[in-house]
Coordinates of C-alpha atoms in Angstrom, one line a residue:
Chain A
M1 CA 0.0 0.0 0.0
N2 CA 1.5 3.3 -1.0
I3 CA 0.2 6.2 1.1
K4 CA 3.0 8.6 -0.1
K5 CA 1.3 9.2 -3.4
G6 CA -1.3 11.3 -1.7
F7 CA -5.0 11.7 -2.1
K8 CA -5.9 13.8 -5.2
L9 CA -9.3 15.5 -5.4
N10 CA -10.9 15.0 -8.7
P11 CA -14.6 15.3 -9.7
I12 CA -15.2 11.6 -10.0
R13 CA -13.8 10.9 -6.5
I14 CA -16.0 13.7 -5.0
L15 CA -19.0 12.2 -6.8
G16 CA -18.2 8.8 -5.5
A17 CA -18.0 10.1 -1.9
L18 CA -21.2 12.1 -2.4
S19 CA -23.2 9.3 -3.9
L20 CA -23.5 7.6 -0.5
L21 CA -25.0 10.8 0.9
I22 CA -27.4 11.1 -2.0
I23 CA -28.5 7.5 -1.8
W24 CA -29.0 7.9 1.9
F25 CA -31.1 11.1 1.4
I26 CA -33.3 9.5 -1.3
A27 CA -33.7 6.3 0.7
S28 CA -34.8 8.2 3.8
K29 CA -37.4 10.1 1.7
I30 CA -38.8 6.8 0.3
I31 CA -38.9 5.0 3.7
N32 CA -40.2 8.1 5.4
N33 CA -39.7 6.6 8.9
G34 CA -37.1 8.3 11.2
T35 CA -36.7 5.2 13.4
I36 CA -35.6 3.0 10.5
L37 CA -33.6 5.5 8.5
P38 CA -33.5 9.2 9.5
S39 CA -32.5 11.7 6.8
P40 CA -29.1 13.4 6.9
I41 CA -30.8 16.6 8.0
A42 CA -32.6 14.8 10.9
V43 CA -29.2 13.3 11.9
I44 CA -27.6 16.7 12.1
N45 CA -30.5 18.1 14.1
A46 CA -30.1 15.2 16.6
I47 CA -26.5 16.2 17.5
P48 CA -27.6 18.3 20.6
D49 CA -29.5 15.2 22.0
L50 CA -26.2 13.5 22.6
A51 CA -25.6 16.0 25.5
T52 CA -28.1 14.1 27.7
F53 CA -26.2 10.7 27.4
G54 CA -25.7 9.0 30.8
G55 CA -28.1 11.2 32.8
K56 CA -27.0 13.2 35.8
E57 CA -25.2 10.4 37.6
L58 CA -22.9 9.7 34.7
G59 CA -22.1 13.3 33.9
G60 CA -24.7 13.9 31.2
F61 CA -26.4 17.3 30.7
E62 CA -30.0 18.0 31.6
K63 CA -30.9 19.7 28.3
P64 CA -29.8 19.0 24.7
S65 CA -27.2 21.5 23.4
Y66 CA -24.3 21.5 20.9
Y67 CA -21.9 22.5 23.7
G68 CA -23.1 19.6 25.9
A69 CA -22.9 17.2 23.0
F70 CA -19.4 18.3 22.3
I71 CA -18.4 17.8 25.9
V72 CA -20.1 14.4 26.1
L73 CA -18.6 13.2 22.9
S74 CA -15.1 14.4 23.7
R75 CA -15.1 12.8 27.1
N76 CA -16.3 9.5 25.9
S77 CA -14.1 9.5 22.8
L78 CA -11.1 10.0 25.1
V79 CA -12.1 7.1 27.1
T80 CA -12.5 4.9 24.1
F81 CA -9.2 6.1 22.6
A82 CA -7.4 5.4 25.8
R83 CA -8.8 1.8 25.9
L84 CA -8.0 1.2 22.3
L85 CA -4.5 2.6 22.5
S86 CA -3.4 0.9 25.7
G87 CA -5.0 -2.4 24.8
T88 CA -3.5 -2.4 21.3
L89 CA -0.1 -1.3 22.4
I90 CA 0.1 -3.9 25.2
G91 CA -1.2 -6.5 22.7
I92 CA 1.4 -5.7 20.1
F93 CA 4.2 -5.6 22.6
A94 CA 3.1 -9.0 24.1
G95 CA 2.6 -10.6 20.7
V96 CA 6.0 -9.5 19.3
S97 CA 7.8 -10.5 22.5
L98 CA 6.2 -13.9 22.5
A99 CA 7.2 -14.4 18.8
L100 CA 10.8 -13.4 19.6
L101 CA 10.8 -15.8 22.5
I102 CA 9.6 -18.6 20.2
W103 CA 12.5 -17.8 17.8
W104 CA 15.0 -17.6 20.7
D105 CA 14.3 -20.9 22.4
E106 CA 13.3 -24.2 20.9
T107 CA 11.8 -25.5 24.2
I108 CA 9.6 -22.4 24.5
R109 CA 8.5 -22.8 20.9
R110 CA 7.4 -26.4 21.5
F111 CA 5.6 -25.4 24.6
I112 CA 3.8 -22.3 23.3
E113 CA 2.9 -23.3 19.7
P114 CA 0.1 -25.8 20.5
L115 CA -1.2 -23.2 23.1
I116 CA -1.5 -20.6 20.4
L117 CA -3.0 -23.0 17.9
T118 CA -5.7 -23.8 20.4
L119 CA -6.4 -20.3 21.6
R120 CA -6.5 -18.7 18.2
N121 CA -9.7 -20.6 17.4
I122 CA -11.7 -18.8 20.0
P123 CA -13.5 -15.9 18.5
P124 CA -12.6 -12.8 20.6
L125 CA -16.1 -11.8 21.3
A126 CA -16.8 -15.2 22.8
L127 CA -14.2 -14.5 25.4
L128 CA -15.8 -11.2 26.5
P129 CA -18.4 -12.8 28.8
L130 CA -15.6 -14.7 30.6
F131 CA -13.6 -11.5 31.0
M132 CA -16.7 -9.8 32.4
I133 CA -16.9 -12.5 35.0
W134 CA -13.2 -12.5 35.8
F135 CA -12.8 -8.7 36.0
G136 CA -16.3 -7.4 36.5
G137 CA -16.5 -3.6 35.9
W138 CA -12.7 -3.1 36.2
E139 CA -11.1 -1.0 33.4
L140 CA -8.2 -3.5 33.5
G141 CA -10.6 -6.2 32.2
N142 CA -11.5 -4.2 29.1
I143 CA -7.9 -3.4 28.4
L144 CA -6.8 -7.0 28.9
F145 CA -9.6 -8.2 26.7
I146 CA -8.5 -5.9 23.8
S147 CA -4.8 -6.7 24.3
S148 CA -5.4 -10.5 24.4
S149 CA -7.3 -10.4 21.1
V150 CA -4.7 -8.1 19.5
G151 CA -1.8 -10.1 21.0
M152 CA -3.1 -13.4 19.6
M153 CA -3.2 -12.0 16.1
I154 CA 0.1 -10.2 16.3
V155 CA 2.0 -13.3 17.7
I156 CA 0.9 -15.4 14.7
N157 CA 1.7 -12.6 12.4
S158 CA 5.2 -12.1 13.9
V159 CA 6.1 -15.8 13.9
T160 CA 5.3 -15.9 10.2
A161 CA 7.3 -12.7 9.6
I162 CA 10.3 -14.2 11.4
R163 CA 10.0 -17.4 9.4
N164 CA 9.9 -15.4 6.1
L165 CA 13.2 -13.5 6.9
S166 CA 15.9 -14.2 4.5
P167 CA 18.3 -16.8 6.1
V168 CA 21.3 -15.3 4.4
Q169 CA 21.0 -12.1 6.4
I170 CA 21.2 -14.1 9.7
R171 CA 24.2 -16.0 8.3
L172 CA 25.8 -12.7 7.2
A173 CA 25.4 -11.3 10.7
K174 CA 26.9 -14.5 12.2
T175 CA 30.0 -14.4 10.0
L176 CA 30.5 -10.7 10.9
G177 CA 30.7 -11.8 14.6
A178 CA 27.2 -10.9 15.8
S179 CA 26.0 -12.8 18.9
R180 CA 22.5 -14.2 19.2
G181 CA 21.2 -11.2 21.1
Q182 CA 22.8 -8.9 18.6
I183 CA 21.1 -10.8 15.7
L184 CA 17.8 -10.4 17.5
K185 CA 18.3 -6.7 17.8
T186 CA 19.9 -5.9 14.5
V187 CA 18.4 -8.4 12.1
I188 CA 15.2 -10.0 13.4
I189 CA 13.5 -6.9 14.7
P190 CA 14.2 -4.5 11.8
G191 CA 13.6 -7.4 9.4
I192 CA 10.1 -8.2 10.5
I193 CA 8.9 -4.6 10.6
P194 CA 7.4 -4.4 7.1
E195 CA 5.3 -7.6 7.5
L196 CA 4.4 -6.7 11.1
A197 CA 3.2 -3.3 9.9
G198 CA 0.8 -5.0 7.5
G199 CA -0.4 -7.2 10.3
V200 CA -0.9 -4.2 12.7
R201 CA -2.8 -2.4 10.0
V202 CA -5.4 -5.2 9.8
V203 CA -5.4 -5.6 13.6
L204 CA -6.1 -1.9 14.1
G205 CA -9.4 -2.2 12.3
M206 CA -10.2 -5.2 14.4
A207 CA -9.1 -3.4 17.6
W208 CA -11.8 -0.8 17.0
A209 CA -14.4 -3.5 16.6
I210 CA -13.2 -5.3 19.7
T211 CA -13.1 -2.0 21.7
L212 CA -16.7 -1.2 20.8
G213 CA -17.7 -4.7 21.6
A214 CA -16.3 -4.4 25.0
E215 CA -18.1 -1.1 25.5
F216 CA -21.4 -2.6 24.3
L217 CA -21.4 -5.1 27.0
A218 CA -19.1 -4.3 29.8
V219 CA -18.9 -0.6 30.7
Q220 CA -20.8 2.6 31.3
S221 CA -18.6 4.9 29.2
G222 CA -17.1 5.3 25.7
I223 CA -18.6 6.0 22.3
G224 CA -19.6 2.3 22.0
R225 CA -21.7 2.8 25.1
I226 CA -23.4 5.8 23.5
L227 CA -24.3 3.6 20.6
I228 CA -25.9 0.9 22.7
F229 CA -27.7 3.5 24.8
S230 CA -29.1 5.2 21.7
M231 CA -30.3 1.8 20.5
N232 CA -32.2 1.3 23.7
Y233 CA -34.1 4.5 23.0
L234 CA -34.5 3.6 19.3
A235 CA -32.7 6.9 18.6
T236 CA -31.5 5.8 15.1
D237 CA -30.3 9.4 14.3
R238 CA -27.9 9.4 17.3
M239 CA -26.7 5.9 16.3
I240 CA -25.8 7.2 12.9
I241 CA -23.9 10.1 14.4
I242 CA -21.8 7.7 16.3
L243 CA -21.3 5.6 13.2
L244 CA -20.0 8.6 11.3
I245 CA -17.7 9.6 14.1
F246 CA -16.4 6.1 14.2
I247 CA -15.6 6.2 10.5
I248 CA -13.6 9.4 11.0
Y249 CA -11.7 8.0 14.0
A250 CA -10.9 4.7 12.2
Y251 CA -9.7 6.7 9.2
L252 CA -7.6 9.0 11.4
T253 CA -5.9 6.2 13.3
F254 CA -5.1 4.6 9.9
I255 CA -3.5 7.8 8.6
V256 CA -1.4 8.4 11.7
F257 CA -0.3 4.7 11.7
S258 CA 0.6 4.8 8.0
K259 CA 2.8 8.0 8.5
F260 CA 4.5 6.3 11.5
V261 CA 5.1 3.1 9.4
N262 CA 6.4 5.0 6.4
Y263 CA 9.0 6.6 8.6
F264 CA 10.3 3.3 9.8
T265 CA 10.2 1.6 6.4
L266 CA 12.0 4.3 4.3
W267 CA 14.5 1.6 3.4
M268 CA 11.9 -0.6 1.7
P269 CA 11.8 -0.7 -2.1
E270 CA 8.7 1.0 -3.4
R271 CA 5.9 -1.3 -4.4
E272 CA 4.0 -0.5 -7.5
Chain B
M1 CA 55.7 -17.0 1.4
K2 CA 53.7 -20.2 1.2
S3 CA 55.0 -21.9 4.3
K4 CA 52.5 -21.7 7.1
V5 CA 49.4 -23.8 6.8
K6 CA 46.4 -21.7 7.5
I7 CA 43.4 -24.0 7.0
K8 CA 43.6 -27.8 7.1
A9 CA 40.9 -30.3 6.4
E10 CA 41.5 -33.9 7.6
G11 CA 39.2 -36.8 6.5
L12 CA 36.3 -34.4 6.1
C13 CA 32.9 -36.1 5.5
K14 CA 29.5 -34.4 5.3
I15 CA 26.2 -36.3 5.0
F16 CA 22.9 -34.5 4.3
Y17 CA 19.5 -36.0 4.8
S18 CA 16.9 -34.7 2.4
E19 CA 13.2 -34.0 3.3
Q20 CA 12.5 -37.5 2.1
N21 CA 15.2 -38.8 4.4
E22 CA 17.4 -39.8 1.6
K23 CA 21.1 -39.9 2.5
N24 CA 23.3 -37.6 0.5
T25 CA 27.1 -37.9 1.0
V26 CA 28.9 -34.8 -0.1
F27 CA 32.5 -35.3 1.0
K28 CA 33.8 -38.8 1.7
N29 CA 37.3 -38.2 2.8
L30 CA 38.5 -34.7 2.0
N31 CA 41.9 -33.6 2.8
L32 CA 43.4 -30.3 1.9
E33 CA 45.7 -27.6 3.1
I34 CA 45.6 -23.9 2.4
Y35 CA 48.5 -21.7 3.2
D36 CA 48.6 -18.3 4.9
E37 CA 48.1 -15.3 2.6
E38 CA 47.1 -17.6 -0.3
F39 CA 44.3 -17.0 -2.8
V40 CA 42.7 -20.3 -3.8
S41 CA 39.7 -21.0 -6.0
F42 CA 37.4 -24.0 -5.8
I43 CA 35.9 -25.0 -9.1
G44 CA 33.7 -27.9 -10.1
P45 CA 30.3 -28.9 -11.3
S46 CA 27.2 -27.6 -9.4
G47 CA 26.3 -29.7 -6.4
C48 CA 29.9 -30.9 -5.8
G49 CA 30.0 -29.3 -2.3
K50 CA 32.1 -26.2 -2.9
T51 CA 29.6 -24.0 -1.1
T52 CA 29.2 -26.6 1.7
L53 CA 32.9 -26.5 2.2
L54 CA 32.9 -22.7 2.6
N55 CA 30.0 -23.0 5.0
I56 CA 31.8 -25.5 7.1
I57 CA 34.9 -23.3 7.3
A58 CA 32.7 -20.3 8.1
G59 CA 31.2 -22.3 11.0
L60 CA 27.7 -22.1 9.6
E61 CA 27.5 -25.8 9.1
T62 CA 29.2 -28.7 10.9
C63 CA 30.9 -31.7 9.2
T64 CA 29.7 -35.2 9.9
E65 CA 33.2 -36.7 10.3
G66 CA 36.8 -35.6 10.3
K67 CA 37.9 -32.2 11.3
I68 CA 38.8 -28.8 9.9
L69 CA 41.3 -26.5 11.5
I70 CA 42.2 -22.9 11.2
N71 CA 45.5 -21.8 12.7
N72 CA 45.5 -25.2 14.3
Q73 CA 42.2 -24.5 16.1
L74 CA 39.1 -26.6 15.5
I75 CA 36.3 -24.7 13.8
T76 CA 33.1 -25.0 15.8
K77 CA 31.2 -21.8 15.2
P78 CA 31.2 -18.6 13.1
G79 CA 33.6 -15.9 14.0
A80 CA 34.7 -12.5 12.9
D81 CA 38.1 -13.9 11.9
R82 CA 36.4 -15.5 8.9
G83 CA 34.5 -13.1 6.7
M84 CA 32.1 -14.3 4.0
V85 CA 30.8 -12.8 0.9
F86 CA 27.6 -14.6 -0.2
Q87 CA 26.3 -15.5 -3.6
E88 CA 23.0 -13.8 -2.8
N89 CA 22.6 -10.1 -2.4
A90 CA 23.5 -10.2 1.3
I91 CA 23.5 -6.7 2.9
F92 CA 21.0 -5.3 5.3
P93 CA 18.4 -3.3 3.4
W94 CA 17.3 -1.3 6.5
R95 CA 20.7 0.1 7.0
K96 CA 22.3 2.9 5.0
V97 CA 25.4 2.0 3.1
I98 CA 27.8 3.4 5.7
K99 CA 26.0 1.6 8.5
N100 CA 26.1 -1.7 6.6
I101 CA 29.9 -1.4 6.3
E102 CA 30.1 -0.6 10.0
Y103 CA 28.0 -3.5 11.0
G104 CA 30.8 -5.9 12.1
L105 CA 32.6 -3.2 14.0
E106 CA 29.4 -2.2 15.7
M107 CA 28.9 -5.8 16.8
R108 CA 32.3 -5.8 18.2
Q109 CA 31.6 -2.6 20.1
I110 CA 34.3 -0.5 18.4
N111 CA 33.5 3.1 19.3
K112 CA 31.5 5.2 17.0
Q113 CA 34.2 7.5 15.7
N114 CA 36.7 4.7 15.0
R115 CA 34.2 2.6 13.2
R116 CA 33.0 5.5 11.1
S117 CA 36.5 6.3 9.9
I118 CA 37.3 2.7 9.1
A119 CA 34.0 2.4 7.2
K120 CA 34.7 5.5 5.2
E121 CA 38.1 4.2 4.3
Y122 CA 36.6 1.0 2.9
L123 CA 33.8 2.9 1.2
K124 CA 36.4 4.8 -0.6
L125 CA 38.4 1.7 -1.5
V126 CA 35.4 0.2 -3.2
G127 CA 34.7 3.4 -5.1
L128 CA 31.4 4.4 -3.4
E129 CA 32.4 7.6 -1.6
G130 CA 29.4 9.6 -2.5
F131 CA 26.9 6.8 -1.4
A132 CA 27.4 6.7 2.3
D133 CA 23.8 7.8 3.1
Y134 CA 22.0 5.7 0.4
Y135 CA 19.8 2.8 1.2
P136 CA 20.6 -0.4 -0.5
K137 CA 17.4 -0.2 -2.6
E138 CA 19.0 2.8 -4.4
L139 CA 22.0 0.8 -5.5
S140 CA 22.7 -1.3 -8.6
G141 CA 23.6 -5.0 -8.3
G142 CA 27.3 -4.2 -8.8
M143 CA 27.3 -1.4 -6.2
S144 CA 25.5 -3.7 -3.6
K145 CA 28.3 -6.3 -4.2
R146 CA 30.9 -3.6 -3.5
V147 CA 29.1 -2.8 -0.3
A148 CA 29.1 -6.4 0.7
I149 CA 32.8 -6.7 0.0
A150 CA 33.6 -3.5 2.0
M151 CA 31.4 -4.8 4.8
V152 CA 33.6 -7.9 5.1
F153 CA 36.9 -6.1 4.7
A154 CA 36.1 -3.4 7.2
N155 CA 35.6 -6.1 9.8
N156 CA 39.2 -7.1 9.2
P157 CA 38.9 -10.9 9.1
D158 CA 42.1 -12.8 8.4
T159 CA 40.4 -15.3 6.2
L160 CA 38.0 -14.4 3.4
L161 CA 35.4 -16.8 2.1
M162 CA 33.8 -15.9 -1.2
D163 CA 30.9 -17.9 -2.5
E164 CA 30.5 -17.1 -6.2
P165 CA 30.3 -13.4 -5.3
F166 CA 30.3 -12.2 -8.8
G167 CA 28.1 -14.9 -10.3
S168 CA 25.0 -12.8 -10.8
L169 CA 26.8 -9.8 -12.4
D170 CA 27.3 -8.8 -16.0
Y171 CA 30.7 -9.3 -17.6
V172 CA 31.9 -5.7 -17.5
T173 CA 30.9 -5.2 -13.8
K174 CA 32.5 -8.6 -13.0
V175 CA 35.8 -7.6 -14.5
E176 CA 35.7 -4.3 -12.7
L177 CA 35.1 -6.0 -9.4
Q178 CA 37.8 -8.7 -10.0
K179 CA 40.3 -5.9 -10.5
E180 CA 39.2 -4.1 -7.3
L181 CA 39.3 -7.3 -5.3
L182 CA 42.8 -8.0 -6.5
K183 CA 43.8 -4.5 -5.6
I184 CA 42.5 -4.8 -2.1
W185 CA 43.9 -8.3 -1.7
Q186 CA 47.3 -7.2 -2.9
K187 CA 47.2 -4.6 -0.1
E188 CA 45.9 -6.7 2.7
R189 CA 46.9 -10.2 1.8
K190 CA 44.1 -12.1 3.5
T191 CA 43.9 -15.8 2.9
T192 CA 41.1 -16.1 0.4
L193 CA 38.9 -19.0 -0.6
F194 CA 37.0 -18.3 -3.7
V195 CA 34.2 -20.5 -5.2
T196 CA 33.4 -19.9 -8.8
H197 CA 32.2 -21.5 -12.0
D198 CA 34.2 -19.1 -14.1
L199 CA 37.6 -20.5 -15.2
E200 CA 38.9 -17.1 -16.4
E201 CA 38.0 -15.6 -13.0
A202 CA 39.7 -18.4 -11.1
L203 CA 42.9 -18.2 -13.2
F204 CA 43.0 -14.4 -13.0
L205 CA 42.6 -14.2 -9.3
S206 CA 44.2 -17.3 -7.7
D207 CA 47.5 -18.8 -6.7
R208 CA 46.1 -22.3 -6.7
I209 CA 42.9 -23.8 -8.1
F210 CA 41.2 -26.9 -6.5
V211 CA 39.2 -28.8 -9.1
F212 CA 36.4 -30.9 -7.7
D213 CA 34.6 -33.7 -9.6
K214 CA 30.9 -34.3 -9.2
N215 CA 31.6 -36.8 -6.3
S216 CA 33.3 -34.0 -4.4
N217 CA 36.8 -35.4 -4.7
V218 CA 39.7 -33.1 -5.5
V219 CA 40.9 -34.3 -8.8
E220 CA 43.5 -31.7 -9.4
V221 CA 45.3 -28.8 -7.8
V222 CA 46.5 -26.4 -10.4
E223 CA 49.3 -24.0 -9.6
V224 CA 48.6 -20.7 -11.4
P225 CA 51.9 -19.6 -13.0
F226 CA 51.2 -15.8 -13.4
S227 CA 53.3 -13.5 -11.3
R228 CA 51.8 -10.8 -9.1
P229 CA 50.7 -8.0 -9.1
R230 CA 48.5 -9.0 -12.1
G231 CA 47.2 -6.5 -14.6
E232 CA 44.6 -6.8 -17.3
E233 CA 47.2 -8.1 -19.8
V234 CA 47.1 -11.4 -17.9
R235 CA 43.4 -11.8 -18.6
N236 CA 44.0 -11.7 -22.4
S237 CA 47.3 -13.6 -22.5
K238 CA 47.9 -16.7 -24.4
E239 CA 49.0 -18.5 -21.3
L240 CA 45.7 -17.9 -19.6
L241 CA 43.9 -19.3 -22.6
E242 CA 46.2 -22.4 -22.5
Q243 CA 45.4 -22.9 -18.8
K244 CA 41.7 -22.5 -19.5
K245 CA 41.9 -25.3 -22.1
L246 CA 43.6 -27.6 -19.6
L247 CA 41.0 -26.9 -17.0
W248 CA 38.2 -27.6 -19.4
R249 CA 39.1 -31.3 -19.4
Y250 CA 37.5 -31.7 -16.0
F251 CA 34.1 -30.5 -17.0

């Protein structure tokens, strides 16, 4: 994937992006039922309603207002971001470390591989009820849930990345006098970055889904919680606002991550 | 000059097992001696074990029986005293050219200033002065090979193992690099073991040529008669052509 080329605005692209909005508008007119599909205008008008999320005891506002909606959205977005970020980072760190350990020691590899092969077959969301029982309302439970799902995917990805490394580079390092630890640091880790970056890119999208999943079920805050709350009130307009915000967030994280990766993979030959 | 034995193989035997568990014997009973500061080439048909022999000397593979000694010490593992230039394009793509050349020194914890100045010296020696801050992706095949050679020389090994280093290059680049290699070798006189398929290359570079048959036996050791330092006139001489004809008999 080449992000460097940049995103050029041309009429067809704009039309493509607008078509979704137009279809939505027309469909809402035909259906003519705000609970099933509110029109884009109705959705914009519903923004102030977000201010009342959570009621007084959870810091919501009494009356709808744009200001209140902004405060509520920012506060809950921050919470969601914090969960996503800490869970994902811990997951990536744990996954990569485990993969490196598997490379490092044959005994560890024999012990861990069947464990991974078993655990990878559990769909992450199926684990969520268990985490709820183990950790109750603890924030730690959410973060551990996200990081375990992320970690599982990253460890498999990293093990494959290590296996795909060119053996001649390791041999070269050996003949130049590098120790095993030095090979780990100077050959294995930089060598797996490109493939790992691809894996993390996929995992990032998944991490958003997992984070929202955790918020649906387990906690009282975060934008996922607003979504479920809105569903309970059949407030489709508010659900769509959250959906749109979610798209923007996912896109932003993707852009930031790509910039970050490009910096670390400057050495990679360009792919057409 | 050729007095001290540098590398000695005694009764070397190497057995591989294929994925299908078929036994494949490469060397049955190989004995050879290579002298200090000598440049020798190994030639022979593909699959005769030339690369395996280099790998064993490098410490990347072990032999099944027999022993192989360097400076009278048993070879058990890779070491910075034996540098290897590989057939493949072996440099680190994530390191800039200068950092590639520094690699061995960095692993041996030579301080930053020293290793930078050593690396610059070798960068100049292989004619890549202006390319210190390039990434390998920006280099041609011949330039990458120069980096690989500089990388090994900068680490100052006393034995140089070269496994068909110029095999993938075009003729002109190959000739260029052979000249450069001889120039550096003339200066540093490292014991060099050079695997090649190219008879002209072997004759132009070496003091002695070991000819292997397809069963990995040494069938002939040819003493190359040309005096050193050798210039381009050697490459086109009648004597070289004669020697080449003689070597052809083994193929």
